[in-house]
mmCIF file of C-alpha atoms in Angstrom:
data_model
loop_
_atom_site.group_PDB
_atom_site.id
_atom_site.type_symbol
_atom_site.label_atom_id
_atom_site.label_comp_id
_atom_site.label_asym_id
_atom_site.label_seq_id
_atom_site.Cartn_x
_atom_site.Cartn_y
_atom_site.Cartn_z
ATOM 1 C CA MET N 1 26.940 -16.874 -59.992
ATOM 2 C CA LYS N 2 24.931 -18.944 -57.594
ATOM 3 C CA LYS N 3 24.810 -18.059 -53.933
ATOM 4 C CA LEU N 4 27.222 -19.880 -51.662
ATOM 5 C CA LEU N 5 25.058 -21.662 -49.093
ATOM 6 C CA VAL N 6 26.180 -22.819 -45.654
ATOM 7 C CA ARG N 7 24.897 -26.363 -45.290
ATOM 8 C CA ARG N 8 22.100 -26.891 -42.763
ATOM 9 C CA VAL N 9 24.185 -29.397 -40.813
ATOM 10 C CA ASP N 10 26.904 -26.755 -40.294
ATOM 11 C CA TYR N 11 24.826 -24.161 -38.460
ATOM 12 C CA ASP N 12 21.996 -23.754 -35.926
ATOM 13 C CA PHE N 13 19.335 -21.096 -36.151
ATOM 14 C CA TYR N 14 17.330 -19.443 -33.348
ATOM 15 C CA THR N 15 14.594 -16.829 -33.251
ATOM 16 C CA MET N 16 14.215 -14.841 -30.013
ATOM 17 C CA ARG N 17 11.675 -12.252 -28.967
ATOM 18 C CA LEU N 18 13.421 -9.357 -27.211
ATOM 19 C CA PRO N 19 11.942 -7.325 -24.338
ATOM 20 C CA LEU N 20 11.880 -3.556 -24.757
ATOM 21 C CA SER N 21 14.344 -3.111 -21.903
ATOM 22 C CA VAL N 22 17.146 -4.331 -24.195
ATOM 23 C CA ILE N 23 16.431 -1.894 -27.027
ATOM 24 C CA ARG N 24 19.865 -0.338 -26.665
ATOM 25 C CA ARG N 25 22.576 -2.163 -28.600
ATOM 26 C CA ARG N 26 24.785 -3.171 -25.676
ATOM 27 C CA LYS N 27 21.863 -4.707 -23.813
ATOM 28 C CA ARG N 28 20.644 -6.495 -26.941
ATOM 29 C CA VAL N 29 24.010 -8.198 -27.346
ATOM 30 C CA VAL N 30 24.087 -9.284 -23.691
ATOM 31 C CA PHE N 31 20.521 -10.618 -23.878
ATOM 32 C CA VAL N 32 21.223 -12.677 -27.011
ATOM 33 C CA HIS N 33 24.438 -14.057 -25.509
ATOM 34 C CA ARG N 34 22.609 -15.210 -22.365
ATOM 35 C CA GLU N 35 19.831 -16.824 -24.368
ATOM 36 C CA LEU N 36 22.344 -18.700 -26.522
ATOM 37 C CA GLU N 37 24.002 -20.082 -23.416
ATOM 38 C CA LYS N 38 20.631 -21.581 -22.464
ATOM 39 C CA ARG N 39 19.506 -22.788 -25.880
ATOM 40 C CA HIS N 40 22.756 -23.842 -27.563
ATOM 41 C CA PRO N 41 24.503 -26.585 -25.535
ATOM 42 C CA GLN N 42 27.881 -26.148 -27.264
ATOM 43 C CA PHE N 43 27.873 -22.353 -27.232
ATOM 44 C CA SER N 44 31.290 -21.045 -26.146
ATOM 45 C CA GLU N 45 34.259 -19.064 -27.427
ATOM 46 C CA LYS N 46 34.606 -21.708 -30.146
ATOM 47 C CA CYS N 47 31.302 -20.585 -31.663
ATOM 48 C CA CYS N 48 30.472 -17.474 -33.621
ATOM 49 C CA ALA N 49 27.012 -15.993 -33.955
ATOM 50 C CA ASP N 50 25.464 -13.802 -36.624
ATOM 51 C CA THR N 51 22.511 -11.804 -35.283
ATOM 52 C CA LYS N 52 19.954 -9.848 -37.242
ATOM 53 C CA PHE N 53 17.455 -7.646 -35.394
ATOM 54 C CA THR N 54 14.127 -7.120 -37.064
ATOM 55 C CA LEU N 55 10.672 -5.746 -36.357
ATOM 56 C CA ARG N 56 7.786 -8.056 -37.209
ATOM 57 C CA GLN N 57 4.124 -7.364 -36.369
ATOM 58 C CA GLY N 58 5.148 -4.896 -33.692
ATOM 59 C CA LYS N 59 7.546 -7.358 -32.034
ATOM 60 C CA LEU N 60 11.295 -6.929 -31.750
ATOM 61 C CA LEU N 61 13.010 -10.172 -32.801
ATOM 62 C CA ALA N 62 16.554 -11.451 -32.952
ATOM 63 C CA GLU N 63 17.360 -14.064 -35.594
ATOM 64 C CA VAL N 64 20.644 -15.769 -34.735
ATOM 65 C CA ALA N 65 22.752 -18.157 -36.771
ATOM 66 C CA VAL N 66 25.385 -20.042 -34.749
ATOM 67 C CA MET N 67 28.355 -21.768 -36.362
ATOM 68 C CA ASP N 68 31.581 -23.399 -35.205
ATOM 69 C CA THR N 69 34.505 -21.013 -35.733
ATOM 70 C CA LEU N 70 36.745 -23.618 -37.346
ATOM 71 C CA ARG N 71 33.995 -24.702 -39.742
ATOM 72 C CA LEU N 72 33.442 -21.081 -40.741
ATOM 73 C CA ALA N 73 37.183 -20.689 -41.365
ATOM 74 C CA GLU N 74 37.064 -23.681 -43.721
ATOM 75 C CA TYR N 75 34.318 -21.967 -45.741
ATOM 76 C CA ARG N 76 36.372 -18.758 -45.860
ATOM 77 C CA LYS N 77 39.490 -20.608 -47.015
ATOM 78 C CA ALA N 78 37.700 -22.651 -49.656
ATOM 79 C CA PHE N 79 35.660 -19.733 -51.002
ATOM 80 C CA PRO N 80 37.562 -16.478 -50.388
ATOM 81 C CA ASN N 81 35.738 -13.206 -51.003
ATOM 82 C CA ARG N 82 32.392 -14.974 -51.384
ATOM 83 C CA HIS N 83 29.288 -13.943 -49.455
ATOM 84 C CA LEU N 84 27.701 -16.671 -47.372
ATOM 85 C CA PHE N 85 23.995 -17.480 -47.212
ATOM 86 C CA LEU N 86 22.046 -20.100 -45.293
ATOM 87 C CA GLU N 87 20.725 -23.280 -46.792
ATOM 88 C CA GLY N 88 16.976 -23.221 -46.197
ATOM 89 C CA LYS N 89 17.108 -19.415 -45.856
ATOM 90 C CA PRO N 90 18.859 -18.311 -49.057
ATOM 91 C CA GLU N 91 17.817 -14.682 -48.540
ATOM 92 C CA ARG N 92 19.779 -14.465 -45.282
ATOM 93 C CA ALA N 93 23.393 -13.333 -45.665
ATOM 94 C CA VAL N 94 25.584 -14.312 -42.709
ATOM 95 C CA PHE N 95 29.027 -13.588 -41.272
ATOM 96 C CA ALA N 96 29.700 -10.651 -43.593
ATOM 97 C CA ARG N 97 33.081 -9.061 -43.068
ATOM 98 C CA HIS N 98 31.639 -5.545 -43.280
ATOM 99 C CA ARG N 99 28.024 -4.796 -42.501
ATOM 100 C CA GLU N 100 26.386 -1.407 -42.242
ATOM 101 C CA VAL N 101 23.788 -0.826 -39.553
ATOM 102 C CA ARG N 102 20.432 -0.363 -41.156
ATOM 103 C CA LYS N 103 18.920 2.968 -40.278
ATOM 104 C CA VAL N 104 15.429 1.763 -41.010
ATOM 105 C CA ILE N 105 15.563 -0.825 -38.226
ATOM 106 C CA ALA N 106 17.086 1.619 -35.791
ATOM 107 C CA MET N 107 14.404 4.199 -36.412
ATOM 108 C CA ALA N 108 11.678 1.560 -36.225
ATOM 109 C CA LEU N 109 12.977 0.540 -32.793
ATOM 110 C CA VAL N 110 12.761 4.145 -31.629
ATOM 111 C CA ALA N 111 9.206 4.367 -32.937
ATOM 112 C CA LEU N 112 8.298 1.124 -31.187
ATOM 113 C CA THR N 113 9.619 2.390 -27.866
ATOM 114 C CA PHE N 114 7.666 5.611 -28.214
ATOM 115 C CA SER N 115 4.477 3.720 -28.924
ATOM 116 C CA ILE N 116 4.842 1.780 -25.676
ATOM 117 C CA VAL N 117 5.720 4.839 -23.588
ATOM 118 C CA LEU N 118 2.751 6.800 -24.918
ATOM 119 C CA GLY N 119 0.366 3.879 -24.548
ATOM 120 C CA SER N 120 -0.155 3.348 -28.272
ATOM 121 C CA ARG N 121 -1.175 -0.057 -29.521
ATOM 122 C CA HIS N 122 -0.141 0.428 -33.138
ATOM 123 C CA ILE N 123 2.782 1.961 -34.962
ATOM 124 C CA LEU N 124 1.474 4.237 -37.687
ATOM 125 C CA PHE N 125 3.572 4.780 -40.762
ATOM 126 C CA GLN N 126 2.699 7.280 -43.467
ATOM 127 C CA LYS N 127 3.522 6.632 -47.114
ATOM 128 C CA ASN N 128 6.888 8.219 -46.569
ATOM 129 C CA GLY N 129 7.058 7.199 -42.935
ATOM 130 C CA LEU N 130 10.378 5.409 -43.126
ATOM 131 C CA ALA N 131 12.015 8.414 -44.732
ATOM 132 C CA LYS N 132 10.657 10.682 -41.996
ATOM 133 C CA ALA N 133 11.705 8.212 -39.320
ATOM 134 C CA GLU N 134 15.313 8.856 -40.270
ATOM 135 C CA GLN N 135 14.783 12.510 -39.325
ATOM 136 C CA VAL N 136 13.825 11.786 -35.691
ATOM 137 C CA GLU N 137 15.657 14.263 -33.472
ATOM 138 C CA THR N 138 18.327 13.129 -31.037
ATOM 139 C CA THR N 139 16.305 14.436 -28.099
ATOM 140 C CA ASP N 140 13.531 11.994 -28.926
ATOM 141 C CA THR N 141 15.990 9.109 -28.952
ATOM 142 C CA VAL N 142 17.281 10.077 -25.540
ATOM 143 C CA ALA N 143 13.727 10.233 -24.194
ATOM 144 C CA ALA N 144 13.004 6.780 -25.580
ATOM 145 C CA THR N 145 15.985 5.262 -23.787
ATOM 146 C CA MET N 146 14.692 6.540 -20.436
ATOM 147 C CA LEU N 147 12.460 3.490 -20.120
ATOM 148 C CA LEU N 148 14.133 1.770 -17.161
ATOM 149 C CA PRO N 149 13.822 -1.701 -15.642
ATOM 150 C CA PRO N 150 12.209 -1.716 -12.168
ATOM 151 C CA GLU N 151 15.438 -1.953 -10.166
ATOM 152 C CA SER N 152 16.950 1.054 -12.001
ATOM 153 C CA LEU N 153 13.738 3.043 -11.668
ATOM 154 C CA PHE N 154 13.556 2.361 -7.905
ATOM 155 C CA LEU N 155 17.177 3.456 -7.487
ATOM 156 C CA SER N 156 16.605 6.679 -9.420
ATOM 157 C CA VAL N 157 13.422 7.694 -7.602
ATOM 158 C CA LEU N 158 14.134 6.541 -4.050
ATOM 159 C CA SER N 159 17.656 7.973 -3.948
ATOM 160 C CA ALA N 160 16.364 11.344 -5.193
ATOM 161 C CA VAL N 161 13.592 11.364 -2.579
ATOM 162 C CA GLY N 162 16.097 10.565 0.155
ATOM 163 C CA LYS N 163 18.480 13.332 -0.910
ATOM 164 C CA LYS N 164 15.682 15.909 -0.865
ATOM 165 C CA GLY N 165 14.430 14.808 2.558
ATOM 166 C CA GLY N 166 11.122 13.543 1.184
ATOM 167 C CA ARG N 167 9.064 10.493 2.059
ATOM 168 C CA VAL N 168 7.318 7.770 0.040
ATOM 169 C CA SER N 169 4.054 6.649 1.609
ATOM 170 C CA SER N 170 3.054 4.246 -1.187
ATOM 171 C CA LEU N 171 4.802 2.277 -3.936
ATOM 172 C CA VAL N 172 3.071 0.050 -6.489
ATOM 173 C CA TRP N 173 4.995 -1.916 -9.140
ATOM 174 C CA GLN N 174 2.835 -4.004 -11.430
ATOM 175 C CA GLY N 175 3.596 -5.014 -15.005
ATOM 176 C CA GLY N 176 4.831 -2.065 -17.043
ATOM 177 C CA ASN N 177 3.857 0.656 -14.559
ATOM 178 C CA CYS N 178 5.120 2.006 -11.264
ATOM 179 C CA THR N 179 3.351 4.535 -9.013
ATOM 180 C CA PHE N 180 4.842 6.468 -6.089
ATOM 181 C CA LEU N 181 2.982 8.636 -3.551
ATOM 182 C CA ILE N 182 5.583 11.169 -2.408
ATOM 183 C CA SER N 183 5.611 14.033 0.105
ATOM 184 C CA GLY N 184 8.177 16.505 1.382
ATOM 185 C CA CYS N 185 9.694 17.377 -2.002
ATOM 186 C CA HIS N 186 8.571 18.459 -5.471
ATOM 187 C CA PRO N 187 8.119 16.489 -8.731
ATOM 188 C CA GLU N 188 10.999 18.305 -10.461
ATOM 189 C CA ASP N 189 13.296 17.117 -7.666
ATOM 190 C CA ILE N 190 12.649 13.541 -8.748
ATOM 191 C CA VAL N 191 12.009 13.675 -12.502
ATOM 192 C CA PRO N 192 12.995 16.898 -14.298
ATOM 193 C CA GLN N 193 10.252 18.394 -16.496
ATOM 194 C CA SER N 194 7.657 16.096 -14.945
ATOM 195 C CA VAL N 195 4.006 17.153 -14.867
ATOM 196 C CA CYS N 196 2.167 16.257 -11.644
ATOM 197 C CA ALA N 197 -0.700 17.758 -9.656
ATOM 198 C CA VAL N 198 0.651 18.809 -6.251
ATOM 199 C CA SER N 199 -1.439 19.299 -3.108
ATOM 200 C CA TYR N 200 -0.249 20.894 0.133
ATOM 201 C CA ALA N 201 -0.829 20.184 3.802
ATOM 202 C CA ASN N 202 0.868 22.483 6.328
ATOM 203 C CA ASN N 203 2.888 23.866 3.390
ATOM 204 C CA GLU N 204 4.299 20.395 2.616
ATOM 205 C CA PRO N 205 3.925 19.215 -1.013
ATOM 206 C CA ARG N 206 2.336 15.867 -1.801
ATOM 207 C CA PHE N 207 1.964 14.281 -5.250
ATOM 208 C CA GLU N 208 1.511 11.006 -7.134
ATOM 209 C CA LEU N 209 4.219 10.092 -9.620
ATOM 210 C CA LYS N 210 3.347 7.547 -12.330
ATOM 211 C CA LEU N 211 6.180 6.220 -14.476
ATOM 212 C CA PRO N 212 6.405 3.492 -17.129
ATOM 213 C CA VAL N 213 8.815 0.688 -16.365
ATOM 214 C CA ALA N 214 10.564 -1.586 -18.836
ATOM 215 C CA TYR N 215 8.432 -4.723 -18.873
ATOM 216 C CA THR N 216 10.884 -7.550 -19.328
ATOM 217 C CA ASN N 217 9.586 -11.087 -19.483
ATOM 218 C CA ALA N 218 12.562 -13.398 -19.819
ATOM 219 C CA LEU N 219 11.403 -16.997 -19.810
ATOM 220 C CA LEU N 220 13.404 -19.024 -17.311
ATOM 221 C CA SER N 221 13.154 -22.515 -15.928
ATOM 222 C CA GLY N 222 13.115 -23.319 -12.244
ATOM 223 C CA GLY N 223 10.810 -22.825 -9.303
ATOM 224 C CA GLU N 224 11.388 -25.133 -6.352
ATOM 225 C CA ASN N 225 8.185 -26.531 -4.826
ATOM 226 C CA HIS N 226 9.292 -25.830 -1.264
ATOM 227 C CA PHE N 227 9.713 -22.082 -1.901
ATOM 228 C CA LEU N 228 6.511 -21.034 -0.124
ATOM 229 C CA PRO N 229 7.077 -23.106 3.069
ATOM 230 C CA HIS N 230 10.652 -21.834 3.351
ATOM 231 C CA LEU N 231 9.601 -18.235 2.736
ATOM 232 C CA ARG N 232 6.800 -18.499 5.293
ATOM 233 C CA LYS N 233 9.171 -19.859 7.925
ATOM 234 C CA GLU N 234 11.777 -17.127 7.406
ATOM 235 C CA LEU N 235 9.191 -14.341 7.465
ATOM 236 C CA LEU N 236 7.679 -15.540 10.721
ATOM 237 C CA GLN N 237 11.106 -15.864 12.302
ATOM 238 C CA ASN N 238 11.798 -12.231 11.406
ATOM 239 C CA GLY N 239 8.656 -10.962 13.088
ATOM 240 C CA VAL N 240 6.613 -10.438 9.909
ATOM 241 C CA VAL N 241 2.865 -11.082 10.072
ATOM 242 C CA ILE N 242 1.426 -13.095 7.161
ATOM 243 C CA LEU N 243 -2.138 -12.004 6.395
ATOM 244 C CA ARG N 244 -2.872 -14.015 3.245
ATOM 245 C CA GLU N 245 -1.248 -16.458 0.817
ATOM 246 C CA GLU N 246 -2.329 -16.841 -2.829
ATOM 247 C CA PRO N 247 -0.414 -19.789 -4.340
ATOM 248 C CA GLY N 248 -0.704 -20.807 -7.994
ATOM 249 C CA LYS N 249 0.944 -23.359 -10.239
ATOM 250 C CA ARG N 250 3.701 -21.026 -11.433
ATOM 251 C CA ASP N 251 3.158 -17.942 -9.276
ATOM 252 C CA VAL N 252 2.489 -16.980 -5.676
ATOM 253 C CA SER N 253 1.508 -13.802 -3.790
ATOM 254 C CA LEU N 254 1.607 -12.954 -0.087
ATOM 255 C CA GLN N 255 0.026 -10.139 1.897
ATOM 256 C CA LEU N 256 2.197 -9.139 4.840
ATOM 257 C CA PHE N 257 2.346 -6.660 7.688
ATOM 258 C CA CYS N 258 5.506 -5.589 9.469
ATOM 259 C CA SER N 259 6.692 -2.884 11.824
ATOM 260 C CA GLN N 260 8.729 0.083 10.697
ATOM 261 C CA GLN N 261 11.892 -1.581 11.993
ATOM 262 C CA ASN N 262 11.253 -4.806 10.014
ATOM 263 C CA LEU N 263 10.621 -3.471 6.509
ATOM 264 C CA ALA N 264 14.164 -3.984 5.228
ATOM 265 C CA ALA N 265 14.374 -7.457 6.783
ATOM 266 C CA ALA N 266 11.025 -8.527 5.275
ATOM 267 C CA LEU N 267 12.004 -7.507 1.737
ATOM 268 C CA LYS N 268 15.477 -9.030 2.036
ATOM 269 C CA VAL N 269 14.007 -12.352 3.160
ATOM 270 C CA CYS N 270 11.655 -12.354 0.158
ATOM 271 C CA ALA N 271 14.489 -11.571 -2.250
ATOM 272 C CA GLU N 272 16.934 -14.110 -0.808
ATOM 273 C CA GLU N 273 14.435 -16.979 -0.624
ATOM 274 C CA ALA N 274 13.300 -16.287 -4.194
ATOM 275 C CA GLU N 275 16.881 -16.368 -5.466
ATOM 276 C CA VAL N 276 17.794 -19.546 -3.604
ATOM 277 C CA ASN N 277 14.657 -21.372 -4.807
ATOM 278 C CA HIS N 278 14.790 -20.050 -8.396
ATOM 279 C CA TRP N 279 11.666 -17.901 -8.183
ATOM 280 C CA HIS N 280 11.512 -14.351 -9.519
ATOM 281 C CA GLU N 281 10.050 -11.138 -8.139
ATOM 282 C CA ARG N 282 7.031 -10.080 -10.166
ATOM 283 C CA ALA N 283 5.206 -7.262 -8.366
ATOM 284 C CA LEU N 284 5.276 -5.182 -5.176
ATOM 285 C CA ARG N 285 2.692 -3.116 -3.327
ATOM 286 C CA LEU N 286 3.923 -1.204 -0.267
ATOM 287 C CA GLN N 287 1.748 1.080 1.876
ATOM 288 C CA SER N 288 3.177 3.011 4.814
ATOM 289 C CA GLY N 289 1.104 3.670 7.935
ATOM 290 C CA GLU N 290 1.582 5.004 11.448
ATOM 291 C CA ASN N 291 1.837 1.513 12.943
ATOM 292 C CA GLY N 292 3.801 -0.231 10.179
ATOM 293 C CA TYR N 293 3.620 -1.352 6.559
ATOM 294 C CA ASP N 294 1.066 -3.273 4.514
ATOM 295 C CA ILE N 295 2.956 -5.228 1.849
ATOM 296 C CA LYS N 296 1.958 -7.466 -1.040
ATOM 297 C CA VAL N 297 4.740 -9.376 -2.783
ATOM 298 C CA SER N 298 4.312 -11.523 -5.897
ATOM 299 C CA PHE N 299 6.634 -14.074 -7.468
ATOM 300 C CA SER N 300 6.826 -16.097 -10.690
ATOM 301 C CA ALA N 301 8.521 -19.441 -11.305
ATOM 302 C CA GLY N 302 8.724 -19.185 -15.083
ATOM 303 C CA SER N 303 9.368 -15.532 -15.945
ATOM 304 C CA ARG N 304 11.682 -12.798 -14.714
ATOM 305 C CA PHE N 305 10.370 -9.242 -14.868
ATOM 306 C CA TYR N 306 13.628 -7.394 -14.170
ATOM 307 C CA GLU N 307 17.162 -7.517 -15.533
ATOM 308 C CA SER N 308 19.727 -8.552 -12.941
ATOM 309 C CA GLN N 309 19.525 -6.838 -9.559
ATOM 310 C CA SER N 310 16.680 -7.711 -7.204
ATOM 311 C CA PRO N 311 14.050 -4.920 -7.036
ATOM 312 C CA PHE N 312 13.077 -6.022 -3.498
ATOM 313 C CA GLN N 313 16.688 -5.757 -2.304
ATOM 314 C CA LEU N 314 16.945 -2.256 -3.705
ATOM 315 C CA VAL N 315 13.753 -1.090 -1.993
ATOM 316 C CA ALA N 316 15.072 -2.627 1.243
ATOM 317 C CA ALA N 317 18.230 -0.535 0.931
ATOM 318 C CA TYR N 318 16.067 2.618 0.901
ATOM 319 C CA ALA N 319 13.628 1.517 3.612
ATOM 320 C CA SER N 320 14.240 4.764 5.528
ATOM 321 C CA VAL N 321 12.413 6.873 2.914
ATOM 322 C CA PHE N 322 9.180 5.013 3.723
ATOM 323 C CA GLU N 323 9.213 5.939 7.417
ATOM 324 C CA PRO N 324 6.539 8.543 8.271
ATOM 325 C CA LYS N 325 7.839 11.889 9.438
ATOM 326 C CA HIS N 326 7.597 12.333 13.184
ATOM 327 C CA LEU N 327 6.893 15.957 14.061
ATOM 328 C CA PRO N 328 8.722 17.251 17.153
ATOM 329 C CA GLU N 329 6.483 17.361 20.173
ATOM 330 C CA LYS N 330 5.571 20.847 21.296
ATOM 331 C CA ILE N 331 6.237 21.667 24.945
ATOM 332 C CA LEU N 332 3.034 23.195 26.270
ATOM 333 C CA PRO N 333 2.759 25.042 29.580
ATOM 334 C CA ARG N 334 1.124 23.000 32.294
ATOM 335 C CA VAL N 335 -2.382 24.190 32.979
ATOM 336 C CA VAL N 336 -3.634 23.514 36.498
ATOM 337 C CA SER N 337 -7.235 24.072 37.426
ATOM 338 C CA ALA N 338 -8.057 26.549 40.159
ATOM 339 C CA ASP N 339 -9.528 23.790 42.295
ATOM 340 C CA ALA N 340 -6.164 22.028 42.339
ATOM 341 C CA LEU N 341 -4.317 25.125 43.591
ATOM 342 C CA PRO N 342 -3.952 25.581 47.316
ATOM 343 C CA ALA N 343 -6.159 28.407 48.598
ATOM 344 C CA ARG N 344 -4.214 31.601 49.265
ATOM 345 C CA LYS N 345 -4.407 32.822 52.862
ATOM 346 C CA ASP N 346 -2.871 35.701 54.832
ATOM 347 C CA LYS N 347 -1.749 35.395 58.443
ATOM 348 C CA VAL N 348 -3.482 37.871 60.689
ATOM 349 C CA GLY N 349 -2.241 36.737 64.141
ATOM 350 C CA GLU N 350 -1.656 33.915 66.584
ATOM 351 C CA ILE N 351 -2.514 32.967 70.163
ATOM 352 C CA LYS N 352 -0.359 30.944 72.524
ATOM 353 C CA ARG N 353 -2.184 29.174 75.344
ATOM 354 C CA LEU N 354 -0.897 28.296 78.787
ATOM 355 C CA ASN N 355 -0.371 24.655 77.871
ATOM 356 C CA GLY N 356 1.943 25.722 75.061
ATOM 357 C CA ASP N 357 -0.384 25.187 72.110
ATOM 358 C CA VAL N 358 -0.210 27.851 69.399
ATOM 359 C CA PHE N 359 -3.181 28.765 67.241
ATOM 360 C CA VAL N 360 -2.690 30.821 64.067
ATOM 361 C CA TYR N 361 -5.440 32.859 62.411
ATOM 362 C CA TYR N 362 -5.565 33.386 58.615
ATOM 363 C CA ARG N 363 -7.728 35.459 56.257
ATOM 364 C CA GLN N 364 -8.829 33.468 53.164
ATOM 365 C CA GLN N 365 -9.492 34.826 49.660
ATOM 366 C CA ASP N 366 -13.217 35.056 50.324
ATOM 367 C CA GLY N 367 -12.567 37.133 53.479
ATOM 368 C CA ARG N 368 -13.310 34.467 56.033
ATOM 369 C CA ILE N 369 -11.055 34.020 59.065
ATOM 370 C CA VAL N 370 -9.886 30.511 59.893
ATOM 371 C CA CYS N 371 -7.866 29.137 62.782
ATOM 372 C CA GLU N 372 -5.228 26.409 62.507
ATOM 373 C CA LYS N 373 -3.210 24.809 65.231
ATOM 374 C CA ALA N 374 0.478 25.269 64.573
ATOM 375 C CA ARG N 375 2.577 22.144 64.450
#
C-alpha cells in the first residue's frame, strides 16, 4: 500500500534552530509556538502543528508542519486509520494519533547540554554510544537542566547573597558566562557543592563565582533609530554620568557611572527604554566602588539573549547587595597634647594692697613662683 501523502498546498513547513535554554519539553513547546506566531500569518487555534525535534550537526532543530484543522479532519474522514506523510518529504510521518517519545533524541539532548556546560566542542559517541546514552543517571539529567537564562541566574545568586548578608562587588554577564565577585558569605551558601578558591580579609570570605548561563539568541525584528538619544536623555535626567558611547548598526554599548543611590534607577531606565524602543539587553558589566558604580550596558536590535524578564530590571531589584559594607566607626579617646593643657599651679598665698588690689601667688609645675592680679 502506498503512503498517504498530504498535498503540499495543504500544509506549511518550518525548520527552527532552538537555543539550549529551551531544552526542557515545556519550554520547547512555548518557543515553537511563539516562533509560529511570527512566521505563520494564519497561525491560531484553527491550526494544528506537528513538531519533530532532532539533533543535526550538533544543533538542536525543530521541524514543524502546520495544517488547518478542518483540512486535517477531511483527510481523517476520507482515509480513516491511515498514517499521513508529507508530499515532498515522504519519510516524515505527521499528525499520528499515538506517538512514542524517542529515547535516542532525549538522551542526545542531555549529551548536548553536557557538552556545552563542560566546554566541549564535539559530542563523542562510541560504537554503542546510543545504547549507553539510555543509561544516563537521573542525577546527570537534573544537573543538565540547571543551565539557567541570565534573569533566572541573577535571581538565584543575588537573592541568596542578600539572605546571607553578603555583598557583590562585581558582576559580568557576557555571552554564555556570568562571573560574580562575592564577599561576606561562602560559595556553598550560593551554589551547593560549588568549588571555589576563597580568600579572607579580617576573617571575611571573598571568592569569584563563575557560572554558565543559557545563551539564547532569539532572532527578533525591531530596533528604533531614536533609542540611543532617548536613553541618553533619560540617563542624564536621572543623574547618571555617561562616559562613553559605542553605537553600531544593530547594537550599542554605553559606559556609565552613577552614585550608590542611583544604581537601581540607572538600570531601570536602560531596561524600560530598551523595551519601549524594541531593543534587547545583551551584556552587563557592573563594578562597585567606594564612590559609586562603573557600569557598561550593551544592547542588540536583532537578537534577544534572555527569555522573558529583563535581566537589568532584576539586578535593579537587588541593587542593595552591591552596596559596599560600611564598618561602624570606632569611638577613640580624645588625645590632647601636653602643650594644649593648661599648666597646673598651686596657690601659695595672696596680698591685698591699700588700694584694694589683690595679688595671688602660685607655684608652677617647674617650681617657679608667679604672681597674678585677681579679677
